[in-house]
Amino acid sequence: MSRVNQTLEVVDKGEAGDRHRTPLLFVHGAFHSAWCWDEHFLDFFADRGYRAVALNLRGHANSPSPTPLSRCTVADYVDDVHAVAQGLPTPPVVIGHSMGGFVVQKYLAAHVAPAGVLVASAPPRGLVPAVARIIRTHPRHSARTRSLDKPLEFFGTPQIARALFYSPGTPDELVDRYVGRLQDESTRVLYRDLTFGDLAQPRRVSAPMLVLGAELDGFFSMREVRATARAYRTVAEFFPAMGHNMMLEPGWAAVAEHIDTWLTGQGL
């Protein structure tokens, strides 16, 4: 672990070299932190000759926040990505998962980057369809938890977490271990910024984009992922039999290989 500007905690592995001079900056999704990238992806890309950096957004893991986590905004998270990116020798490729993918979209609308990768990302239009679908599918659990002020009480419930984050083929021991590492998330981000308050602006993004989806994603439908790709003038690519947490699922290596191949094809 290291810190950028003595504030945000990051996990930093590998070194940029002749094969890949551009660093990679990974942005985690809601309820997670940098550990979700450190489990497999950071070592994979470091071994392939990249410098691979994953940050903990403010209020996550050991990254402090000047305001309570519940009041953090998407703009705050974008500032965190920018702060880490500025500490790198060259602008990084930004790679975001789920909520982190939405943060990446907002970052790319305001900052120059060589490329962006969206992994099971929240759509540019926000979370309203996904949240409505989740509540409709799991009415009993959503009704008896304080999901509006303590969203982890709903999303961190073992049954819900398995259904939303993982495929049926993911071993129970992995799901249990990863669910135990979840933490609460900003209610401002989930229920305001990503529903109506601060939506993405794809037309402002000029960086080439790779959009990846999971066939068995419990959060975002394949239709939503395809719409995300169209918004960024590309075509979504899907991984069969995978759940939302594509970087932690048993088939994670295929996802990492695909990203590596795409980046290499972009000259990065």
C-alpha positions as protocol buffer text, in pm:
chain_id: "A"
residue {
  index: 1
  type: MET
  ca { x: 0 y: 0 z: 0 }
}
residue {
  index: 2
  type: SER
  ca { x: 110 y: 357 z: -62 }
}
residue {
  index: 3
  type: ARG
  ca { x: -44 y: 701 z: -49 }
}
residue {
  index: 4
  type: VAL
  ca { x: -82 y: 973 z: -311 }
}
residue {
  index: 5
  type: ASN
  ca { x: -50 y: 1331 z: -184 }
}
residue {
  index: 6
  type: GLN
  ca { x: -46 y: 1179 z: 167 }
}
residue {
  index: 7
  type: THR
  ca { x: -422 y: 1133 z: 138 }
}
residue {
  index: 8
  type: LEU
  ca { x: -564 y: 857 z: -77 }
}
residue {
  index: 9
  type: GLU
  ca { x: -451 y: 501 z: -28 }
}
residue {
  index: 10
  type: VAL
  ca { x: -351 y: 312 z: -341 }
}
residue {
  index: 11
  type: VAL
  ca { x: -218 y: -31 z: -431 }
}
residue {
  index: 12
  type: ASP
  ca { x: 64 y: 13 z: -681 }
}
residue {
  index: 13
  type: LYS
  ca { x: 223 y: -281 z: -863 }
}
residue {
  index: 14
  type: GLY
  ca { x: 455 y: -325 z: -1158 }
}
residue {
  index: 15
  type: GLU
  ca { x: 652 y: -77 z: -1363 }
}
residue {
  index: 16
  type: ALA
  ca { x: 582 y: 79 z: -1699 }
}
residue {
  index: 17
  type: GLY
  ca { x: 841 y: -32 z: -1953 }
}
residue {
  index: 18
  type: ASP
  ca { x: 904 y: -62 z: -2324 }
}
residue {
  index: 19
  type: ARG
  ca { x: 612 y: -302 z: -2369 }
}
residue {
  index: 20
  type: HIS
  ca { x: 355 y: -79 z: -2199 }
}
residue {
  index: 21
  type: ARG
  ca { x: 452 y: 278 z: -2116 }
}
residue {
  index: 22
  type: THR
  ca { x: 102 y: 386 z: -2014 }
}
residue {
  index: 23
  type: PRO
  ca { x: -4 y: 310 z: -1654 }
}
residue {
  index: 24
  type: LEU
  ca { x: -342 y: 160 z: -1569 }
}
residue {
  index: 25
  type: LEU
  ca { x: -563 y: 313 z: -1298 }
}
residue {
  index: 26
  type: PHE
  ca { x: -836 y: 88 z: -1159 }
}
residue {
  index: 27
  type: VAL
  ca { x: -1149 y: 232 z: -992 }
}
residue {
  index: 28
  type: HIS
  ca { x: -1359 y: 8 z: -768 }
}
residue {
  index: 29
  type: GLY
  ca { x: -1736 y: -6 z: -748 }
}
residue {
  index: 30
  type: ALA
  ca { x: -1983 y: 54 z: -466 }
}
residue {
  index: 31
  type: PHE
  ca { x: -1931 y: -137 z: -140 }
}
residue {
  index: 32
  type: HIS
  ca { x: -1583 y: -246 z: -255 }
}
residue {
  index: 33
  type: SER
  ca { x: -1235 y: -98 z: -241 }
}
residue {
  index: 34
  type: ALA
  ca { x: -898 y: -158 z: -407 }
}
residue {
  index: 35
  type: TRP
  ca { x: -881 y: -515 z: -276 }
}
residue {
  index: 36
  type: CYS
  ca { x: -1119 y: -630 z: -551 }
}
residue {
  index: 37
  type: TRP
  ca { x: -857 y: -542 z: -814 }
}
residue {
  index: 38
  type: ASP
  ca { x: -566 y: -659 z: -603 }
}
residue {
  index: 39
  type: GLU
  ca { x: -709 y: -1010 z: -576 }
}
residue {
  index: 40
  type: HIS
  ca { x: -613 y: -1098 z: -935 }
}
residue {
  index: 41
  type: PHE
  ca { x: -593 y: -809 z: -1180 }
}
residue {
  index: 42
  type: LEU
  ca { x: -304 y: -601 z: -1045 }
}
residue {
  index: 43
  type: ASP
  ca { x: -59 y: -891 z: -1045 }
}
residue {
  index: 44
  type: PHE
  ca { x: -184 y: -1008 z: -1384 }
}
residue {
  index: 45
  type: PHE
  ca { x: -118 y: -671 z: -1547 }
}
residue {
  index: 46
  type: ALA
  ca { x: 206 y: -610 z: -1357 }
}
residue {
  index: 47
  type: ASP
  ca { x: 331 y: -945 z: -1487 }
}
residue {
  index: 48
  type: ARG
  ca { x: 239 y: -834 z: -1840 }
}
residue {
  index: 49
  type: GLY
  ca { x: 464 y: -528 z: -1814 }
}
residue {
  index: 50
  type: TYR
  ca { x: 216 y: -263 z: -1701 }
}
residue {
  index: 51
  type: ARG
  ca { x: 222 y: -36 z: -1400 }
}
residue {
  index: 52
  type: ALA
  ca { x: -112 y: -120 z: -1237 }
}
residue {
  index: 53
  type: VAL
  ca { x: -256 y: 111 z: -971 }
}
residue {
  index: 54
  type: ALA
  ca { x: -585 y: 75 z: -782 }
}
residue {
  index: 55
  type: LEU
  ca { x: -709 y: 351 z: -553 }
}
residue {
  index: 56
  type: ASN
  ca { x: -936 y: 346 z: -254 }
}
residue {
  index: 57
  type: LEU
  ca { x: -1189 y: 622 z: -307 }
}
residue {
  index: 58
  type: ARG
  ca { x: -1235 y: 855 z: -10 }
}
residue {
  index: 59
  type: GLY
  ca { x: -1414 y: 689 z: 279 }
}
residue {
  index: 60
  type: HIS
  ca { x: -1316 y: 343 z: 155 }
}
residue {
  index: 61
  type: ALA
  ca { x: -1061 y: 121 z: 331 }
}
residue {
  index: 62
  type: ASN
  ca { x: -790 y: 356 z: 465 }
}
residue {
  index: 63
  type: SER
  ca { x: -859 y: 656 z: 243 }
}
residue {
  index: 64
  type: PRO
  ca { x: -988 y: 934 z: 469 }
}
residue {
  index: 65
  type: SER
  ca { x: -1278 y: 1159 z: 381 }
}
residue {
  index: 66
  type: PRO
  ca { x: -1328 y: 1518 z: 499 }
}
residue {
  index: 67
  type: THR
  ca { x: -1705 y: 1453 z: 506 }
}
residue {
  index: 68
  type: PRO
  ca { x: -1906 y: 1149 z: 619 }
}
residue {
  index: 69
  type: LEU
  ca { x: -1915 y: 876 z: 355 }
}
residue {
  index: 70
  type: SER
  ca { x: -2292 y: 910 z: 321 }
}
residue {
  index: 71
  type: ARG
  ca { x: -2246 y: 1268 z: 192 }
}
residue {
  index: 72
  type: CYS
  ca { x: -1967 y: 1198 z: -58 }
}
residue {
  index: 73
  type: THR
  ca { x: -2056 y: 1277 z: -419 }
}
residue {
  index: 74
  type: VAL
  ca { x: -1966 y: 1143 z: -760 }
}
residue {
  index: 75
  type: ALA
  ca { x: -1773 y: 1468 z: -814 }
}
residue {
  index: 76
  type: ASP
  ca { x: -1568 y: 1384 z: -503 }
}
residue {
  index: 77
  type: TYR
  ca { x: -1486 y: 1042 z: -646 }
}
residue {
  index: 78
  type: VAL
  ca { x: -1391 y: 1197 z: -981 }
}
residue {
  index: 79
  type: ASP
  ca { x: -1158 y: 1433 z: -792 }
}
residue {
  index: 80
  type: ASP
  ca { x: -1001 y: 1131 z: -624 }
}
residue {
  index: 81
  type: VAL
  ca { x: -931 y: 965 z: -959 }
}
residue {
  index: 82
  type: HIS
  ca { x: -786 y: 1291 z: -1090 }
}
residue {
  index: 83
  type: ALA
  ca { x: -563 y: 1328 z: -783 }
}
residue {
  index: 84
  type: VAL
  ca { x: -415 y: 983 z: -833 }
}
residue {
  index: 85
  type: ALA
  ca { x: -383 y: 1028 z: -1210 }
}
residue {
  index: 86
  type: GLN
  ca { x: -191 y: 1352 z: -1158 }
}
residue {
  index: 87
  type: GLY
  ca { x: 58 y: 1167 z: -939 }
}
residue {
  index: 88
  type: LEU
  ca { x: 147 y: 931 z: -1225 }
}
residue {
  index: 89
  type: PRO
  ca { x: 416 y: 1015 z: -1481 }
}
residue {
  index: 90
  type: THR
  ca { x: 175 y: 1004 z: -1776 }
}
residue {
  index: 91
  type: PRO
  ca { x: -207 y: 1007 z: -1804 }
}
residue {
  index: 92
  type: PRO
  ca { x: -333 y: 656 z: -1727 }
}
residue {
  index: 93
  type: VAL
  ca { x: -586 y: 432 z: -1891 }
}
residue {
  index: 94
  type: VAL
  ca { x: -879 y: 439 z: -1648 }
}
residue {
  index: 95
  type: ILE
  ca { x: -1062 y: 113 z: -1579 }
}
residue {
  index: 96
  type: GLY
  ca { x: -1380 y: 114 z: -1372 }
}
residue {
  index: 97
  type: HIS
  ca { x: -1617 y: -150 z: -1241 }
}
residue {
  index: 98
  type: SER
  ca { x: -1987 y: -90 z: -1168 }
}
residue {
  index: 99
  type: MET
  ca { x: -2015 y: 243 z: -984 }
}
residue {
  index: 100
  type: GLY
  ca { x: -1646 y: 289 z: -1058 }
}
residue {
  index: 101
  type: GLY
  ca { x: -1729 y: 262 z: -1426 }
}
residue {
  index: 102
  type: PHE
  ca { x: -1969 y: 551 z: -1386 }
}
residue {
  index: 103
  type: VAL
  ca { x: -1697 y: 751 z: -1209 }
}
residue {
  index: 104
  type: VAL
  ca { x: -1466 y: 672 z: -1502 }
}
residue {
  index: 105
  type: GLN
  ca { x: -1728 y: 803 z: -1746 }
}
residue {
  index: 106
  type: LYS
  ca { x: -1754 y: 1128 z: -1551 }
}
residue {
  index: 107
  type: TYR
  ca { x: -1375 y: 1153 z: -1530 }
}
residue {
  index: 108
  type: LEU
  ca { x: -1330 y: 1106 z: -1904 }
}
residue {
  index: 109
  type: ALA
  ca { x: -1585 y: 1377 z: -1978 }
}
residue {
  index: 110
  type: ALA
  ca { x: -1361 y: 1629 z: -1799 }
}
residue {
  index: 111
  type: HIS
  ca { x: -1005 y: 1496 z: -1835 }
}
residue {
  index: 112
  type: VAL
  ca { x: -780 y: 1367 z: -2110 }
}
residue {
  index: 113
  type: ALA
  ca { x: -690 y: 998 z: -2099 }
}
residue {
  index: 114
  type: PRO
  ca { x: -555 y: 755 z: -2359 }
}
residue {
  index: 115
  type: ALA
  ca { x: -847 y: 513 z: -2314 }
}
residue {
  index: 116
  type: GLY
  ca { x: -1121 y: 392 z: -2082 }
}
residue {
  index: 117
  type: VAL
  ca { x: -1244 y: 44 z: -1993 }
}
residue {
  index: 118
  type: LEU
  ca { x: -1589 y: -15 z: -1843 }
}
residue {
  index: 119
  type: VAL
  ca { x: -1635 y: -349 z: -1665 }
}
residue {
  index: 120
  type: ALA
  ca { x: -1999 y: -429 z: -1582 }
}
residue {
  index: 121
  type: SER
  ca { x: -2042 y: -55 z: -1552 }
}
residue {
  index: 122
  type: ALA
  ca { x: -2334 y: 150 z: -1432 }
}
residue {
  index: 123
  type: PRO
  ca { x: -2501 y: 302 z: -1741 }
}
residue {
  index: 124
  type: PRO
  ca { x: -2465 y: 671 z: -1833 }
}
residue {
  index: 125
  type: ARG
  ca { x: -2835 y: 719 z: -1753 }
}
residue {
  index: 126
  type: GLY
  ca { x: -2790 y: 598 z: -1399 }
}
residue {
  index: 127
  type: LEU
  ca { x: -2932 y: 337 z: -1165 }
}
residue {
  index: 128
  type: VAL
  ca { x: -3309 y: 386 z: -1168 }
}
residue {
  index: 129
  type: PRO
  ca { x: -3392 y: 84 z: -1390 }
}
residue {
  index: 130
  type: ALA
  ca { x: -3146 y: -139 z: -1203 }
}
residue {
  index: 131
  type: VAL
  ca { x: -3264 y: -36 z: -856 }
}
residue {
  index: 132
  type: ALA
  ca { x: -3630 y: -80 z: -953 }
}
residue {
  index: 133
  type: ARG
  ca { x: -3554 y: -424 z: -1094 }
}
residue {
  index: 134
  type: ILE
  ca { x: -3361 y: -530 z: -782 }
}
residue {
  index: 135
  type: ILE
  ca { x: -3637 y: -415 z: -546 }
}
residue {
  index: 136
  type: ARG
  ca { x: -3898 y: -592 z: -758 }
}
residue {
  index: 137
  type: THR
  ca { x: -3693 y: -911 z: -762 }
}
residue {
  index: 138
  type: HIS
  ca { x: -3609 y: -905 z: -389 }
}
residue {
  index: 139
  type: PRO
  ca { x: -3907 y: -731 z: -224 }
}
residue {
  index: 140
  type: ARG
  ca { x: -3887 y: -919 z: 108 }
}
residue {
  index: 141
  type: HIS
  ca { x: -3526 y: -826 z: 177 }
}
residue {
  index: 142
  type: SER
  ca { x: -3558 y: -466 z: 58 }
}
residue {
  index: 143
  type: ALA
  ca { x: -3865 y: -406 z: 275 }
}
residue {
  index: 144
  type: ARG
  ca { x: -3705 y: -515 z: 600 }
}
residue {
  index: 145
  type: THR
  ca { x: -3367 y: -341 z: 572 }
}
residue {
  index: 146
  type: ARG
  ca { x: -3268 y: 24 z: 605 }
}
residue {
  index: 147
  type: SER
  ca { x: -3148 y: 24 z: 246 }
}
residue {
  index: 148
  type: LEU
  ca { x: -3194 y: 399 z: 202 }
}
residue {
  index: 149
  type: ASP
  ca { x: -2970 y: 509 z: 490 }
}
residue {
  index: 150
  type: LYS
  ca { x: -2764 y: 190 z: 537 }
}
residue {
  index: 151
  type: PRO
  ca { x: -2747 y: 30 z: 192 }
}
residue {
  index: 152
  type: LEU
  ca { x: -2500 y: -236 z: 306 }
}
residue {
  index: 153
  type: GLU
  ca { x: -2777 y: -390 z: 518 }
}
residue {
  index: 154
  type: PHE
  ca { x: -2944 y: -487 z: 191 }
}
residue {
  index: 155
  type: PHE
  ca { x: -2660 y: -529 z: -59 }
}
residue {
  index: 156
  type: GLY
  ca { x: -2433 y: -700 z: 194 }
}
residue {
  index: 157
  type: THR
  ca { x: -2689 y: -964 z: 291 }
}
residue {
  index: 158
  type: PRO
  ca { x: -2528 y: -1296 z: 186 }
}
residue {
  index: 159
  type: GLN
  ca { x: -2827 y: -1409 z: -21 }
}
residue {
  index: 160
  type: ILE
  ca { x: -2861 y: -1072 z: -197 }
}
residue {
  index: 161
  type: ALA
  ca { x: -2486 y: -1030 z: -249 }
}
residue {
  index: 162
  type: ARG
  ca { x: -2460 y: -1371 z: -413 }
}
residue {
  index: 163
  type: ALA
  ca { x: -2758 y: -1303 z: -641 }
}
residue {
  index: 164
  type: LEU
  ca { x: -2638 y: -957 z: -746 }
}
residue {
  index: 165
  type: PHE
  ca { x: -2259 y: -985 z: -753 }
}
residue {
  index: 166
  type: TYR
  ca { x: -2187 y: -1347 z: -850 }
}
residue {
  index: 167
  type: SER
  ca { x: -2288 y: -1621 z: -1088 }
}
residue {
  index: 168
  type: PRO
  ca { x: -2438 y: -1948 z: -961 }
}
residue {
  index: 169
  type: GLY
  ca { x: -2110 y: -2118 z: -1049 }
}
residue {
  index: 170
  type: THR
  ca { x: -1899 y: -1910 z: -811 }
}
residue {
  index: 171
  type: PRO
  ca { x: -1796 y: -2130 z: -515 }
}
residue {
  index: 172
  type: ASP
  ca { x: -1964 y: -2048 z: -184 }
}
residue {
  index: 173
  type: GLU
  ca { x: -1631 y: -2008 z: -8 }
}
residue {
  index: 174
  type: LEU
  ca { x: -1530 y: -1730 z: -248 }
}
residue {
  index: 175
  type: VAL
  ca { x: -1863 y: -1553 z: -217 }
}
residue {
  index: 176
  type: ASP
  ca { x: -1851 y: -1571 z: 163 }
}
residue {
  index: 177
  type: ARG
  ca { x: -1495 y: -1436 z: 172 }
}
residue {
  index: 178
  type: TYR
  ca { x: -1566 y: -1148 z: -63 }
}
residue {
  index: 179
  type: VAL
  ca { x: -1899 y: -1055 z: 98 }
}
residue {
  index: 180
  type: GLY
  ca { x: -1717 y: -1030 z: 429 }
}
residue {
  index: 181
  type: ARG
  ca { x: -1500 y: -755 z: 283 }
}
residue {
  index: 182
  type: LEU
  ca { x: -1785 y: -529 z: 169 }
}
residue {
  index: 183
  type: GLN
  ca { x: -1833 y: -190 z: 333 }
}
residue {
  index: 184
  type: ASP
  ca { x: -2106 y: 71 z: 325 }
}
residue {
  index: 185
  type: GLU
  ca { x: -2140 y: 320 z: 41 }
}
residue {
  index: 186
  type: SER
  ca { x: -2238 y: 683 z: -6 }
}
residue {
  index: 187
  type: THR
  ca { x: -2616 y: 716 z: -9 }
}
residue {
  index: 188
  type: ARG
  ca { x: -2573 y: 1049 z: -188 }
}
residue {
  index: 189
  type: VAL
  ca { x: -2396 y: 874 z: -475 }
}
residue {
  index: 190
  type: LEU
  ca { x: -2635 y: 579 z: -496 }
}
residue {
  index: 191
  type: TYR
  ca { x: -2967 y: 753 z: -450 }
}
residue {
  index: 192
  type: ARG
  ca { x: -2908 y: 1100 z: -587 }
}
residue {
  index: 193
  type: ASP
  ca { x: -2608 y: 1139 z: -816 }
}
residue {
  index: 194
  type: LEU
  ca { x: -2654 y: 807 z: -997 }
}
residue {
  index: 195
  type: THR
  ca { x: -3031 y: 839 z: -1021 }
}
residue {
  index: 196
  type: PHE
  ca { x: -3086 y: 1199 z: -1133 }
}
residue {
  index: 197
  type: GLY
  ca { x: -2832 y: 1439 z: -984 }
}
residue {
  index: 198
  type: ASP
  ca { x: -2507 y: 1399 z: -1178 }
}
residue {
  index: 199
  type: LEU
  ca { x: -2549 y: 1172 z: -1477 }
}
residue {
  index: 200
  type: ALA
  ca { x: -2280 y: 1098 z: -1735 }
}
residue {
  index: 201
  type: GLN
  ca { x: -2225 y: 1292 z: -2056 }
}
residue {
  index: 202
  type: PRO
  ca { x: -2100 y: 1050 z: -2322 }
}
residue {
  index: 203
  type: ARG
  ca { x: -2078 y: 1314 z: -2594 }
}
residue {
  index: 204
  type: ARG
  ca { x: -1798 y: 1482 z: -2401 }
}
residue {
  index: 205
  type: VAL
  ca { x: -1586 y: 1167 z: -2400 }
}
residue {
  index: 206
  type: SER
  ca { x: -1338 y: 1135 z: -2686 }
}
residue {
  index: 207
  type: ALA
  ca { x: -1116 y: 856 z: -2552 }
}
residue {
  index: 208
  type: PRO
  ca { x: -1153 y: 511 z: -2710 }
}
residue {
  index: 209
  type: MET
  ca { x: -1368 y: 287 z: -2491 }
}
residue {
  index: 210
  type: LEU
  ca { x: -1388 y: -84 z: -2422 }
}
residue {
  index: 211
  type: VAL
  ca { x: -1725 y: -189 z: -2277 }
}
residue {
  index: 212
  type: LEU
  ca { x: -1748 y: -533 z: -2116 }
}
residue {
  index: 213
  type: GLY
  ca { x: -2052 y: -705 z: -1971 }
}
residue {
  index: 214
  type: ALA
  ca { x: -2140 y: -1027 z: -1791 }
}
residue {
  index: 215
  type: GLU
  ca { x: -2412 y: -1262 z: -1915 }
}
residue {
  index: 216
  type: LEU
  ca { x: -2541 y: -1331 z: -1562 }
}
residue {
  index: 217
  type: ASP
  ca { x: -2497 y: -983 z: -1416 }
}
residue {
  index: 218
  type: GLY
  ca { x: -2742 y: -934 z: -1129 }
}
residue {
  index: 219
  type: PHE
  ca { x: -2723 y: -554 z: -1151 }
}
residue {
  index: 220
  type: PHE
  ca { x: -2717 y: -447 z: -1515 }
}
residue {
  index: 221
  type: SER
  ca { x: -2896 y: -621 z: -1799 }
}
residue {
  index: 222
  type: MET
  ca { x: -2730 y: -703 z: -2128 }
}
residue {
  index: 223
  type: ARG
  ca { x: -2963 y: -450 z: -2289 }
}
residue {
  index: 224
  type: GLU
  ca { x: -2831 y: -177 z: -2056 }
}
residue {
  index: 225
  type: VAL
  ca { x: -2470 y: -272 z: -2126 }
}
residue {
  index: 226
  type: ARG
  ca { x: -2534 y: -258 z: -2500 }
}
residue {
  index: 227
  type: ALA
  ca { x: -2689 y: 87 z: -2458 }
}
residue {
  index: 228
  type: THR
  ca { x: -2382 y: 200 z: -2264 }
}
residue {
  index: 229
  type: ALA
  ca { x: -2158 y: 84 z: -2548 }
}
residue {
  index: 230
  type: ARG
  ca { x: -2371 y: 262 z: -2810 }
}
residue {
  index: 231
  type: ALA
  ca { x: -2346 y: 583 z: -2609 }
}
residue {
  index: 232
  type: TYR
  ca { x: -1967 y: 560 z: -2646 }
}
residue {
  index: 233
  type: ARG
  ca { x: -1982 y: 468 z: -3013 }
}
residue {
  index: 234
  type: THR
  ca { x: -1868 y: 111 z: -2969 }
}
residue {
  index: 235
  type: VAL
  ca { x: -2009 y: -241 z: -2928 }
}
residue {
  index: 236
  type: ALA
  ca { x: -2035 y: -424 z: -2596 }
}
residue {
  index: 237
  type: GLU
  ca { x: -1859 y: -756 z: -2550 }
}
residue {
  index: 238
  type: PHE
  ca { x: -2000 y: -1016 z: -2311 }
}
residue {
  index: 239
  type: PHE
  ca { x: -1856 y: -1301 z: -2108 }
}
residue {
  index: 240
  type: PRO
  ca { x: -2082 y: -1605 z: -2076 }
}
residue {
  index: 241
  type: ALA
  ca { x: -2174 y: -1759 z: -1739 }
}
residue {
  index: 242
  type: MET
  ca { x: -2018 y: -1469 z: -1547 }
}
residue {
  index: 243
  type: GLY
  ca { x: -2168 y: -1252 z: -1276 }
}
residue {
  index: 244
  type: HIS
  ca { x: -2132 y: -883 z: -1197 }
}
residue {
  index: 245
  type: ASN
  ca { x: -1794 y: -904 z: -1019 }
}
residue {
  index: 246
  type: MET
  ca { x: -1608 y: -1002 z: -1332 }
}
residue {
  index: 247
  type: MET
  ca { x: -1265 y: -940 z: -1176 }
}
residue {
  index: 248
  type: LEU
  ca { x: -1338 y: -1190 z: -896 }
}
residue {
  index: 249
  type: GLU
  ca { x: -1539 y: -1459 z: -1073 }
}
residue {
  index: 250
  type: PRO
  ca { x: -1364 y: -1790 z: -1155 }
}
residue {
  index: 251
  type: GLY
  ca { x: -1335 y: -1676 z: -1519 }
}
residue {
  index: 252
  type: TRP
  ca { x: -1159 y: -1349 z: -1430 }
}
residue {
  index: 253
  type: ALA
  ca { x: -848 y: -1437 z: -1635 }
}
residue {
  index: 254
  type: ALA
  ca { x: -1044 y: -1432 z: -1962 }
}
residue {
  index: 255
  type: VAL
  ca { x: -1160 y: -1078 z: -1882 }
}
residue {
  index: 256
  type: ALA
  ca { x: -806 y: -965 z: -1798 }
}
residue {
  index: 257
  type: GLU
  ca { x: -669 y: -1126 z: -2115 }
}
residue {
  index: 258
  type: HIS
  ca { x: -930 y: -948 z: -2325 }
}
residue {
  index: 259
  type: ILE
  ca { x: -843 y: -610 z: -2172 }
}
residue {
  index: 260
  type: ASP
  ca { x: -471 y: -673 z: -2227 }
}
residue {
  index: 261
  type: THR
  ca { x: -530 y: -767 z: -2591 }
}
residue {
  index: 262
  type: TRP
  ca { x: -743 y: -458 z: -2650 }
}
residue {
  index: 263
  type: LEU
  ca { x: -491 y: -225 z: -2483 }
}
residue {
  index: 264
  type: THR
  ca { x: -208 y: -375 z: -2687 }
}
residue {
  index: 265
  type: GLY
  ca { x: -413 y: -322 z: -3001 }
}
residue {
  index: 266
  type: GLN
  ca { x: -454 y: 42 z: -2903 }
}
residue {
  index: 267
  type: GLY
  ca { x: -75 y: 76 z: -2878 }
}
residue {
  index: 268
  type: LEU
  ca { x: -89 y: 112 z: -2503 }
}
